C-alpha positions as a Python dict, from the first residue, in 0.01 Angstrom:
ca = {
    (1, 'X'): (0, 0, 0),
    (2, 'X'): (-378, 70, 10),
    (3, 'X'): (-605, -212, -96),
    (4, 'X'): (-767, -207, -439),
    (5, 'X'): (-1143, -183, -478),
    (6, 'X'): (-1148, -552, -579),
    (7, 'X'): (-954, -655, -268),
    (8, 'X'): (-1188, -451, -46),
    (9, 'X'): (-1491, -615, -208),
    (10, 'X'): (-1337, -959, -154),
    (11, 'X'): (-1262, -882, 212),
    (12, 'X'): (-1619, -758, 260),
    (13, 'X'): (-1760, -1074, 102),
    (14, 'X'): (-1539, -1297, 316),
    (15, 'X'): (-1640, -1100, 624),
    (16, 'X'): (-2007, -1155, 538),
    (17, 'X'): (-1958, -1530, 494),
    (18, 'X'): (-1760, -1555, 819),
    (19, 'X'): (-2024, -1362, 1013),
    (20, 'X'): (-2298, -1577, 864),
    (21, 'X'): (-2122, -1898, 962),
    (22, 'X'): (-2062, -1774, 1317),
    (23, 'X'): (-2430, -1693, 1350),
    (24, 'X'): (-2528, -2034, 1211),
    (25, 'X'): (-2282, -2211, 1441),
    (26, 'X'): (-2433, -2042, 1747),
    (27, 'X'): (-2757, -2220, 1666),
    (28, 'X'): (-2586, -2559, 1659),
    (29, 'X'): (-2600, -2614, 2037),
    (30, 'X'): (-2541, -2982, 2119),
    (31, 'X'): (-2533, -3119, 1764),
    (32, 'X'): (-2204, -3249, 1619),
    (33, 'X'): (-2060, -3050, 1329),
    (34, 'X'): (-2068, -3364, 1113),
    (35, 'X'): (-2446, -3389, 1155),
    (36, 'X'): (-2516, -3016, 1158),
    (37, 'X'): (-2351, -2956, 821),
    (38, 'X'): (-2625, -3155, 649),
    (39, 'X'): (-2888, -2931, 811),
    (40, 'X'): (-2720, -2604, 719),
    (41, 'X'): (-2602, -2697, 371),
    (42, 'X'): (-2937, -2854, 294),
    (43, 'X'): (-3110, -2525, 378),
    (44, 'X'): (-2863, -2321, 169),
    (45, 'X'): (-2931, -2553, -124),
    (46, 'X'): (-3308, -2525, -73),
    (47, 'X'): (-3279, -2146, -72),
    (48, 'X'): (-3081, -2158, -396),
    (49, 'X'): (-3320, -2377, -593),
    (50, 'X'): (-3621, -2189, -457),
    (51, 'X'): (-3474, -1851, -555),
    (52, 'X'): (-3396, -1979, -905),
    (53, 'X'): (-3746, -2121, -937),
    (54, 'X'): (-3915, -1804, -808),
    (55, 'X'): (-3724, -1589, -1056),
    (56, 'X'): (-3852, -1787, -1354),
    (57, 'X'): (-4196, -1838, -1197),
    (58, 'X'): (-4244, -1462, -1155),
    (59, 'X'): (-4146, -1408, -1517),
    (60, 'X'): (-4390, -1675, -1641),
    (61, 'X'): (-4675, -1536, -1427),
    (62, 'X'): (-4618, -1191, -1576),
    (63, 'X'): (-4607, -1326, -1932),
    (64, 'X'): (-4921, -1533, -1868),
    (65, 'X'): (-5104, -1222, -1744),
    (66, 'X'): (-5001, -1043, -2064),
    (67, 'X'): (-5134, -1331, -2270),
    (68, 'X'): (-4793, -1427, -2414),
    (69, 'X'): (-4660, -1684, -2167),
    (70, 'X'): (-4694, -2050, -2080),
    (71, 'X'): (-4845, -2204, -1768),
    (72, 'X'): (-4624, -2100, -1471),
    (73, 'X'): (-4686, -2442, -1311),
    (74, 'X'): (-4578, -2645, -1616),
    (75, 'X'): (-4275, -2844, -1504),
    (76, 'X'): (-4136, -2864, -1859),
    (77, 'X'): (-4096, -2484, -1868),
    (78, 'X'): (-3838, -2519, -1591),
    (79, 'X'): (-3666, -2836, -1706),
    (80, 'X'): (-3589, -2698, -2052),
    (81, 'X'): (-3380, -2416, -1898),
    (82, 'X'): (-3220, -2638, -1629),
    (83, 'X'): (-3415, -2489, -1338),
    (84, 'X'): (-3543, -2726, -1068),
    (85, 'X'): (-3920, -2722, -1026),
    (86, 'X'): (-4018, -2644, -665),
    (87, 'X'): (-4375, -2728, -558),
    (88, 'X'): (-4563, -2473, -351),
    (89, 'X'): (-4515, -2654, -18),
    (90, 'X'): (-4136, -2657, -72),
    (91, 'X'): (-4087, -2295, -175),
    (92, 'X'): (-3875, -2084, 55),
    (93, 'X'): (-4144, -1819, 102),
    (94, 'X'): (-4388, -2083, 226),
    (95, 'X'): (-4139, -2252, 461),
    (96, 'X'): (-4003, -1922, 590),
    (97, 'X'): (-4357, -1831, 694),
    (98, 'X'): (-4376, -2153, 898),
    (99, 'X'): (-4029, -2125, 1053),
    (100, 'X'): (-4161, -2064, 1406),
    (101, 'X'): (-4410, -2354, 1406),
    (102, 'X'): (-4321, -2672, 1599),
    (103, 'X'): (-4383, -2874, 1280),
    (104, 'X'): (-4112, -2697, 1077),
    (105, 'X'): (-3884, -3004, 1089),
    (106, 'X'): (-4147, -3226, 931),
    (107, 'X'): (-4233, -2949, 683),
    (108, 'X'): (-3873, -2933, 563),
    (109, 'X'): (-3835, -3311, 531),
    (110, 'X'): (-4160, -3324, 332),
    (111, 'X'): (-4036, -3038, 114),
    (112, 'X'): (-3717, -3226, 32),
    (113, 'X'): (-3919, -3538, -56),
    (114, 'X'): (-4149, -3336, -280),
    (115, 'X'): (-3861, -3172, -466),
    (116, 'X'): (-3691, -3507, -528),
    (117, 'X'): (-4017, -3657, -655),
    (118, 'X'): (-4055, -3387, -921),
    (119, 'X'): (-3685, -3362, -1012),
    (120, 'X'): (-3547, -3712, -1082),
    (121, 'X'): (-3185, -3590, -1102),
    (122, 'X'): (-3206, -3502, -731),
    (123, 'X'): (-3351, -3838, -622),
    (124, 'X'): (-3174, -3961, -308),
    (125, 'X'): (-2959, -3646, -287),
    (126, 'X'): (-3135, -3405, -50),
    (127, 'X'): (-3108, -3439, 330),
    (128, 'X'): (-3417, -3536, 529),
    (129, 'X'): (-3276, -3468, 875),
    (130, 'X'): (-3482, -3176, 996),
    (131, 'X'): (-3742, -3363, 1205),
    (132, 'X'): (-3482, -3535, 1425),
    (133, 'X'): (-3557, -3494, 1798),
    (134, 'X'): (-3207, -3362, 1879),
    (135, 'X'): (-3251, -3066, 1642),
    (136, 'X'): (-3401, -2782, 1842),
    (137, 'X'): (-3691, -2641, 1641),
    (138, 'X'): (-3643, -2286, 1771),
    (139, 'X'): (-3282, -2298, 1650),
    (140, 'X'): (-3399, -2440, 1319),
    (141, 'X'): (-3639, -2149, 1281),
    (142, 'X'): (-3356, -1908, 1359),
    (143, 'X'): (-3139, -2075, 1096),
    (144, 'X'): (-3415, -2035, 836),
    (145, 'X'): (-3441, -1665, 923),
    (146, 'X'): (-3064, -1629, 895),
    (147, 'X'): (-3035, -1794, 553),
    (148, 'X'): (-3352, -1623, 435),
    (149, 'X'): (-3195, -1286, 500),
    (150, 'X'): (-2884, -1343, 287),
    (151, 'X'): (-2823, -1014, 108),
    (152, 'X'): (-2987, -995, -231),
    (153, 'X'): (-2831, -851, -543),
    (154, 'X'): (-2962, -917, -890),
    (155, 'X'): (-3121, -1258, -932),
    (156, 'X'): (-2814, -1429, -1076),
    (157, 'X'): (-2589, -1303, -799),
    (158, 'X'): (-2847, -1400, -540),
    (159, 'X'): (-2909, -1752, -660),
    (160, 'X'): (-2567, -1854, -782),
    (161, 'X'): (-2278, -1637, -677),
    (162, 'X'): (-2368, -1541, -320),
    (163, 'X'): (-2532, -1870, -223),
    (164, 'X'): (-2260, -2064, -406),
    (165, 'X'): (-1991, -1879, -212),
    (166, 'X'): (-2177, -1934, 114),
    (167, 'X'): (-2208, -2308, 42),
    (168, 'X'): (-1838, -2334, -43),
    (169, 'X'): (-1729, -2131, 262),
    (170, 'X'): (-1949, -2337, 493),
    (171, 'X'): (-1804, -2661, 354),
    (172, 'X'): (-1455, -2541, 447),
    (173, 'X'): (-1562, -2430, 795),
    (174, 'X'): (-1737, -2759, 866),
    (175, 'X'): (-1427, -2947, 745),
    (176, 'X'): (-1221, -2740, 988),
    (177, 'X'): (-1466, -2812, 1271),
    (178, 'X'): (-1458, -3186, 1201),
    (179, 'X'): (-1080, -3202, 1185),
    (180, 'X'): (-957, -3539, 1058),
    (181, 'X'): (-1301, -3646, 932),
    (182, 'X'): (-1345, -3311, 757),
    (183, 'X'): (-1046, -3378, 536),
    (184, 'X'): (-1227, -3676, 391),
    (185, 'X'): (-1477, -3455, 209),
    (186, 'X'): (-1289, -3128, 161),
    (187, 'X'): (-955, -3031, 9),
    (188, 'X'): (-847, -2678, 114),
    (189, 'X'): (-930, -2423, -151),
    (190, 'X'): (-577, -2293, -213),
    (191, 'X'): (-445, -2644, -290),
    (192, 'X'): (-727, -2706, -536),
    (193, 'X'): (-669, -2369, -700),
    (194, 'X'): (-298, -2444, -744),
    (195, 'X'): (-374, -2779, -909),
    (196, 'X'): (-628, -2620, -1143),
    (197, 'X'): (-403, -2326, -1234),
    (198, 'X'): (-124, -2567, -1326),
    (199, 'X'): (-334, -2815, -1527),
    (200, 'X'): (-556, -2549, -1694),
    (201, 'X'): (-878, -2748, -1756),
    (202, 'X'): (-1046, -2538, -2027),
    (203, 'X'): (-1213, -2796, -2249),
    (204, 'X'): (-1274, -3169, -2223),
    (205, 'X'): (-1339, -3431, -1956),
    (206, 'X'): (-1241, -3371, -1593),
    (207, 'X'): (-1222, -3677, -1366),
    (208, 'X'): (-1176, -3723, -991),
    (209, 'X'): (-1193, -4085, -867),
    (210, 'X'): (-1231, -3978, -501),
    (211, 'X'): (-1419, -3654, -551),
    (212, 'X'): (-1530, -3568, -196),
    (213, 'X'): (-1764, -3267, -205),
    (214, 'X'): (-1665, -3178, -564),
    (215, 'X'): (-1416, -2897, -502),
    (216, 'X'): (-1198, -2991, -800),
    (217, 'X'): (-1494, -2951, -1035),
    (218, 'X'): (-1606, -2620, -884),
    (219, 'X'): (-1256, -2472, -919),
    (220, 'X'): (-1230, -2601, -1278),
    (221, 'X'): (-1555, -2422, -1359),
    (222, 'X'): (-1421, -2102, -1202),
    (223, 'X'): (-1104, -2135, -1409),
    (224, 'X'): (-1306, -2165, -1730),
    (225, 'X'): (-1515, -1861, -1636),
    (226, 'X'): (-1208, -1653, -1551),
    (227, 'X'): (-1066, -1731, -1896),
    (228, 'X'): (-1396, -1644, -2065),
    (229, 'X'): (-1455, -1998, -2176),
    (230, 'X'): (-1782, -2191, -2188),
    (231, 'X'): (-1860, -2409, -1890),
    (232, 'X'): (-2046, -2642, -2127),
    (233, 'X'): (-1706, -2726, -2277),
    (234, 'X'): (-1622, -2919, -1959),
    (235, 'X'): (-1779, -3252, -1865),
    (236, 'X'): (-1721, -3374, -1509),
    (237, 'X'): (-1690, -3734, -1398),
    (238, 'X'): (-1635, -3843, -1041),
    (239, 'X'): (-1676, -4123, -794),
    (240, 'X'): (-1726, -4118, -418),
    (241, 'X'): (-1766, -4407, -174),
    (242, 'X'): (-1920, -4208, 114),
    (243, 'X'): (-2288, -4149, 43),
    (244, 'X'): (-2322, -3839, 262),
    (245, 'X'): (-2021, -3681, 92),
    (246, 'X'): (-2161, -3779, -249),
    (247, 'X'): (-2480, -3589, -167),
    (248, 'X'): (-2278, -3282, -66),
    (249, 'X'): (-2097, -3299, -400),
    (250, 'X'): (-2417, -3322, -603),
    (251, 'X'): (-2567, -3023, -421),
    (252, 'X'): (-2239, -2832, -451),
    (253, 'X'): (-2238, -2879, -828),
    (254, 'X'): (-2607, -2801, -868),
    (255, 'X'): (-2575, -2473, -680),
    (256, 'X'): (-2305, -2375, -932),
    (257, 'X'): (-2516, -2478, -1229),
    (258, 'X'): (-2291, -2774, -1316),
    (259, 'X'): (-2441, -3100, -1443),
    (260, 'X'): (-2362, -3350, -1167),
    (261, 'X'): (-2500, -3659, -1340),
    (262, 'X'): (-2142, -3773, -1400),
    (263, 'X'): (-2081, -3813, -1026),
    (264, 'X'): (-2138, -4172, -914),
    (265, 'X'): (-2159, -4334, -574),
    (266, 'X'): (-2106, -4688, -457),
    (267, 'X'): (-1984, -4831, -126),
    (268, 'X'): (-1696, -5022, -286),
    (269, 'X'): (-1501, -4725, -422),
    (270, 'X'): (-1298, -4673, -739),
    (271, 'X'): (-1061, -4965, -690),
    (272, 'X'): (-1313, -5247, -637),
    (273, 'X'): (-1592, -5104, -852),
    (274, 'X'): (-1468, -4859, -1109),
    (275, 'X'): (-1775, -4678, -1242),
    (276, 'X'): (-1581, -4547, -1545),
    (277, 'X'): (-1377, -4838, -1671),
    (278, 'X'): (-1362, -4705, -2028),
    (279, 'X'): (-1320, -4335, -1947),
    (280, 'X'): (-1013, -4155, -2080),
    (281, 'X'): (-1006, -3811, -1921),
    (282, 'X'): (-832, -3501, -2049),
    (283, 'X'): (-776, -3375, -1693),
    (284, 'X'): (-757, -3572, -1369),
    (285, 'X'): (-748, -3388, -1037),
    (286, 'X'): (-753, -3579, -710),
    (287, 'X'): (-662, -3578, -342),
    (288, 'X'): (-691, -3945, -241),
    (289, 'X'): (-648, -4072, 117),
    (290, 'X'): (-280, -4073, 217),
    (291, 'X'): (-105, -4408, 271),
    (292, 'X'): (-436, -4597, 274),
    (293, 'X'): (-375, -4949, 403),
    (294, 'X'): (-740, -5059, 378),
    (295, 'X'): (-794, -5044, 2),
    (296, 'X'): (-849, -5418, -63),
    (297, 'X'): (-528, -5448, -262),
    (298, 'X'): (-506, -5820, -193),
    (299, 'X'): (-822, -5866, -406),
    (300, 'X'): (-674, -5684, -706),
    (301, 'X'): (-337, -5851, -754),
    (302, 'X'): (-367, -5896, -1131),
    (303, 'X'): (-567, -5587, -1219),
    (304, 'X'): (-499, -5445, -1569),
    (305, 'X'): (-458, -5096, -1420),
    (306, 'X'): (-121, -5192, -1267),
    (307, 'X'): (77, -5127, -1585),
    (308, 'X'): (390, -5012, -1402),
    (309, 'X'): (401, -5264, -1120),
    (310, 'X'): (181, -5426, -858),
    (311, 'X'): (111, -5176, -576),
    (312, 'X'): (162, -5308, -222),
    (313, 'X'): (-153, -5428, -46),
    (314, 'X'): (-56, -5218, 257),
    (315, 'X'): (-38, -4879, 83),
    (316, 'X'): (-263, -4741, -193),
    (317, 'X'): (-43, -4449, -303),
    (318, 'X'): (81, -4613, -624),
    (319, 'X'): (-254, -4780, -681),
    (320, 'X'): (-410, -4433, -701),
    (321, 'X'): (-137, -4306, -932),
    (322, 'X'): (-176, -4602, -1168),
    (323, 'X'): (-556, -4593, -1156),
    (324, 'X'): (-541, -4232, -1274),
    (325, 'X'): (-273, -4294, -1538),
    (326, 'X'): (-492, -4576, -1670),
    (327, 'X'): (-777, -4327, -1715),
    (328, 'X'): (-563, -4052, -1869),
    (329, 'X'): (-634, -3959, -2232),
    (330, 'X'): (-350, -3971, -2492),
    (331, 'X'): (-280, -3599, -2443),
    (332, 'X'): (-410, -3573, -2088),
    (333, 'X'): (-259, -3419, -1776),
    (334, 'X'): (-322, -3505, -1412),
    (335, 'X'): (-247, -3368, -1066),
    (336, 'X'): (-257, -3596, -763),
    (337, 'X'): (-186, -3508, -399),
    (338, 'X'): (11, -3778, -217),
    (339, 'X'): (213, -3818, 100),
    (340, 'X'): (582, -3729, 63),
    (341, 'X'): (674, -4092, 122),
    (342, 'X'): (564, -4164, -236),
    (343, 'X'): (867, -3966, -359),
    (344, 'X'): (1134, -4182, -200),
    (345, 'X'): (989, -4507, -62),
    (346, 'X'): (1172, -4823, -172),
    (347, 'X'): (957, -5072, 19),
    (348, 'X'): (723, -5333, -128),
    (349, 'X'): (814, -5253, -488),
    (350, 'X'): (719, -4883, -470),
    (351, 'X'): (1066, -4776, -583),
    (352, 'X'): (1038, -4992, -895),
    (353, 'X'): (693, -4850, -982),
    (354, 'X'): (823, -4495, -942),
    (355, 'X'): (1122, -4576, -1165),
    (356, 'X'): (898, -4718, -1437),
    (357, 'X'): (675, -4410, -1429),
    (358, 'X'): (983, -4189, -1473),
    (359, 'X'): (1132, -4409, -1746),
    (360, 'X'): (796, -4403, -1928),
    (361, 'X'): (838, -4024, -1941),
    (362, 'X'): (511, -3959, -1758),
    (363, 'X'): (624, -3752, -1460),
    (364, 'X'): (619, -3384, -1555),
    (365, 'X'): (652, -3193, -1228),
    (366, 'X'): (670, -3252, -853),
    (367, 'X'): (564, -2979, -609),
    (368, 'X'): (659, -3013, -243),
    (369, 'X'): (391, -2861, -19),
    (370, 'X'): (436, -2691, 319),
    (371, 'X'): (310, -2840, 645),
    (372, 'X'): (-29, -2753, 798),
    (373, 'X'): (-217, -2714, 469),
    (374, 'X'): (-464, -2993, 542),
    (375, 'X'): (-737, -3025, 802),
    (376, 'X'): (-710, -3400, 848),
    (377, 'X'): (-338, -3477, 862),
    (378, 'X'): (-1, -3338, 955),
    (379, 'X'): (174, -3574, 713),
    (380, 'X'): (396, -3375, 472),
    (381, 'X'): (251, -3388, 121),
    (382, 'X'): (334, -3320, -242),
    (383, 'X'): (157, -3295, -577),
    (384, 'X'): (250, -3525, -865),
    (385, 'X'): (185, -3379, -1212),
    (386, 'X'): (177, -3646, -1479),
    (387, 'X'): (140, -3564, -1846),
    (388, 'X'): (101, -3754, -2172),
    (389, 'X'): (185, -3448, -2382),
    (390, 'X'): (549, -3398, -2293),
    (391, 'X'): (657, -3438, -2653),
    (392, 'X'): (498, -3106, -2742),
    (393, 'X'): (130, -3063, -2824),
    (394, 'X'): (146, -2685, -2801),
    (395, 'X'): (423, -2677, -2541),
    (396, 'X'): (796, -2727, -2579),
    (397, 'X'): (932, -3080, -2599),
    (398, 'X'): (1050, -3173, -2250),
    (399, 'X'): (1102, -3547, -2263),
    (400, 'X'): (1373, -3666, -2025),
    (401, 'X'): (1319, -3370, -1788),
    (402, 'X'): (1124, -3323, -1466),
    (403, 'X'): (1061, -2990, -1296),
    (404, 'X'): (1102, -2993, -919),
    (405, 'X'): (946, -2714, -711),
    (406, 'X'): (1006, -2690, -337),
    (407, 'X'): (717, -2481, -200),
    (408, 'X'): (764, -2610, 156),
    (409, 'X'): (833, -2256, 286),
    (410, 'X'): (563, -2084, 80),
    (411, 'X'): (228, -1970, 221),
    (412, 'X'): (94, -1792, 528),
    (413, 'X'): (-78, -1901, 850),
    (414, 'X'): (-451, -1834, 849),
    (415, 'X'): (-475, -1925, 1218),
    (416, 'X'): (-258, -2103, 1475),
    (417, 'X'): (-288, -2442, 1305),
    (418, 'X'): (-361, -2389, 936),
    (419, 'X'): (-158, -2258, 645),
    (420, 'X'): (-279, -2148, 300),
    (421, 'X'): (-142, -2019, -29),
    (422, 'X'): (-225, -1665, -133),
    (423, 'X'): (-317, -1588, -494),
    (424, 'X'): (36, -1447, -535),
    (425, 'X'): (188, -1773, -406),
    (426, 'X'): (-22, -1975, -650),
    (427, 'X'): (73, -1744, -935),
    (428, 'X'): (443, -1781, -852),
    (429, 'X'): (434, -2163, -838),
    (430, 'X'): (206, -2211, -1139),
    (431, 'X'): (392, -1943, -1333),
    (432, 'X'): (722, -2123, -1278),
    (433, 'X'): (571, -2443, -1417),
    (434, 'X'): (414, -2277, -1722),
    (435, 'X'): (732, -2085, -1798),
    (436, 'X'): (932, -2411, -1788),
    (437, 'X'): (673, -2581, -2010),
    (438, 'X'): (621, -2312, -2271),
    (439, 'X'): (779, -2281, -2614),
    (440, 'X'): (1055, -2021, -2625),
    (441, 'X'): (1097, -2085, -2254),
    (442, 'X'): (1290, -1826, -2053),
    (443, 'X'): (1283, -2051, -1749),
    (444, 'X'): (1585, -2044, -1516),
    (445, 'X'): (1646, -2265, -1212),
    (446, 'X'): (1603, -2084, -881),
    (447, 'X'): (1826, -2222, -608),
    (448, 'X'): (1626, -2352, -315),
    (449, 'X'): (1298, -2332, -508),
    (450, 'X'): (1301, -2491, -855),
    (451, 'X'): (1519, -2715, -1069),
    (452, 'X'): (1471, -2870, -1412),
    (453, 'X'): (1643, -3206, -1367),
    (454, 'X'): (1748, -3448, -1641),
    (455, 'X'): (1682, -3820, -1638),
    (456, 'X'): (2053, -3870, -1567),
    (457, 'X'): (2025, -3650, -1256),
    (458, 'X'): (1732, -3859, -1138),
    (459, 'X'): (1906, -4192, -1204),
    (460, 'X'): (2201, -4076, -991),
    (461, 'X'): (1960, -4032, -702),
    (462, 'X'): (1803, -4379, -741),
    (463, 'X'): (1486, -4231, -892),
    (464, 'X'): (1398, -4052, -570),
    (465, 'X'): (1181, -3751, -654),
    (466, 'X'): (1206, -3540, -338),
    (467, 'X'): (1250, -3179, -465),
    (468, 'X'): (1502, -3096, -192),
    (469, 'X'): (1748, -3340, -352),
    (470, 'X'): (1752, -3129, -668),
    (471, 'X'): (1676, -2764, -590),
    (472, 'X'): (1950, -2726, -330),
    (473, 'X'): (1951, -2487, -35),
    (474, 'X'): (1856, -2125, -79),
    (475, 'X'): (2153, -1891, -45),
    (476, 'X'): (2158, -1709, 286),
    (477, 'X'): (2116, -1332, 265),
    (478, 'X'): (2446, -1157, 337),
    (479, 'X'): (2388, -919, 630),
    (480, 'X'): (2728, -752, 583),
    (481, 'X'): (2868, -865, 922),
    (482, 'X'): (3215, -1028, 891),
    (483, 'X'): (3233, -1397, 982),
    (484, 'X'): (3494, -1337, 1255),
    (485, 'X'): (3270, -1080, 1420),
    (486, 'X'): (2972, -1319, 1417),
    (487, 'X'): (3178, -1598, 1574),
    (488, 'X'): (3312, -1369, 1846),
    (489, 'X'): (2957, -1257, 1932),
    (490, 'X'): (2818, -1611, 1936),
    (491, 'X'): (3110, -1735, 2149),
    (492, 'X'): (3053, -1458, 2402),
    (493, 'X'): (2680, -1542, 2419),
    (494, 'X'): (2757, -1912, 2470),
    (495, 'X'): (3010, -1834, 2745),
    (496, 'X'): (2751, -1621, 2926),
    (497, 'X'): (2487, -1891, 2898),
    (498, 'X'): (2724, -2156, 3036),
    (499, 'X'): (2811, -1931, 3331),
    (500, 'X'): (2441, -1874, 3399),
    (501, 'X'): (2386, -2250, 3391),
    (502, 'X'): (2650, -2298, 3663),
    (503, 'X'): (2492, -2024, 3878),
    (504, 'X'): (2143, -2174, 3843),
    (505, 'X'): (2267, -2523, 3931),
    (506, 'X'): (2423, -2389, 4252),
    (507, 'X'): (2102, -2206, 4337),
    (508, 'X'): (1899, -2525, 4288),
    (509, 'X'): (2136, -2716, 4523),
    (510, 'X'): (2104, -2439, 4781),
    (511, 'X'): (1724, -2439, 4774),
    (512, 'X'): (1705, -2819, 4790),
    (513, 'X'): (1944, -2816, 5090),
    (514, 'X'): (1696, -2598, 5278),
    (515, 'X'): (1439, -2881, 5265),
    (516, 'X'): (1690, -3153, 5355),
    (517, 'X'): (1774, -3276, 5006),
    (518, 'X'): (2136, -3296, 4903),
    (519, 'X'): (2275, -3362, 4556),
}
């Protein structure tokens, strides 16, 4: 089937981003990907805010010349329309003209300082890493040329869509390059999209207590836009304990025009220093560290968040779940990625916590994920969907039921080591969930893929929530060959292989005998 015009456009865009990243990576030389990402992403962000500024600045200059406009250098003219003010020495046109000078590193660091000074919301956010001795200044100049030549469309496409896509694509590529460390700041796009499509964050407060580079918020914004909603109807709240990652998140949100003031950073993290103790979020989306044994659980033994049981000090899985449930609004819904062990573990009281969550009628759906989706771990994972609106609230009443989806065989390999969901895969999984949830539901169990299980079914299995226990095994496709014929063929093949084994063993003995070795 020939590709649609939309698919061709998407392929072309992805090809452009891939080519751009390859060109940027060639300039990396001896710098680690972890360090280089701050250089590249910082420049992409600088290009974005400079383009946005120049668009409005040009308009104000024209209006001033006509006698109808305000002062083009009045900072308030930019702040009132949520455009960052960029001083002359930090504007892309100025810096691009100095790209080949040996002082370009210092120029860029000074530019970042100047921007932060005039835009308080960016204070402490922008990277000042360009004057480092290990960053080759010729390569830096080449990188400026490369980013400066990003194809231009209309101003909005240039400043937001294209540069936003480039930033997002580069984040994923740097996460891939960093491997295990990359997974700490980036959740693969197709997983985030699945979580967003299933929770449908259209209006209200979105919270991520371990927000990484902000991918959950970006995808939520895209979801709102695709459903013709107003992005102002969403308010984002997040927390991140890694300061570098926090800065990436703030830039990532700013380049998409999202207010990032709700993203907080502290070294202690959400368990020890919860920045939003009183927050009740309508949507919670998170991919916390799997099986984290270093979460300071021994210091939080009597925390009020542990409403369903004290999580073990050696594993934070059920601490994350309960932290999020604690912050969930009365009609809220949440999606949390966890290791598969959370579905069946009975150690250290985890089984009892899981049972209480089920008995409290909070668990709505469990999705088993395939292997190789993540950059930082090969541990099999799942998504827990927890909802406080299972008694209805626009959907059908589904108390006492849990939907299990086994998507462990879904997806395609994007390279030799990584798997992803296609849009069709996401639509199939999310569609199954929404069909099961909707009023007038026409949902039907699909053997080997989905099962709506009752509380009695779950009790019989000791409250273990592994989808494979419920969905069963997919029926094999009948190839029309009689069973007797298959057995005869397999028996003949086995007989031949056994005979070949005997022949090879004799040949090995013969060859060893020639060098004086006998068996």
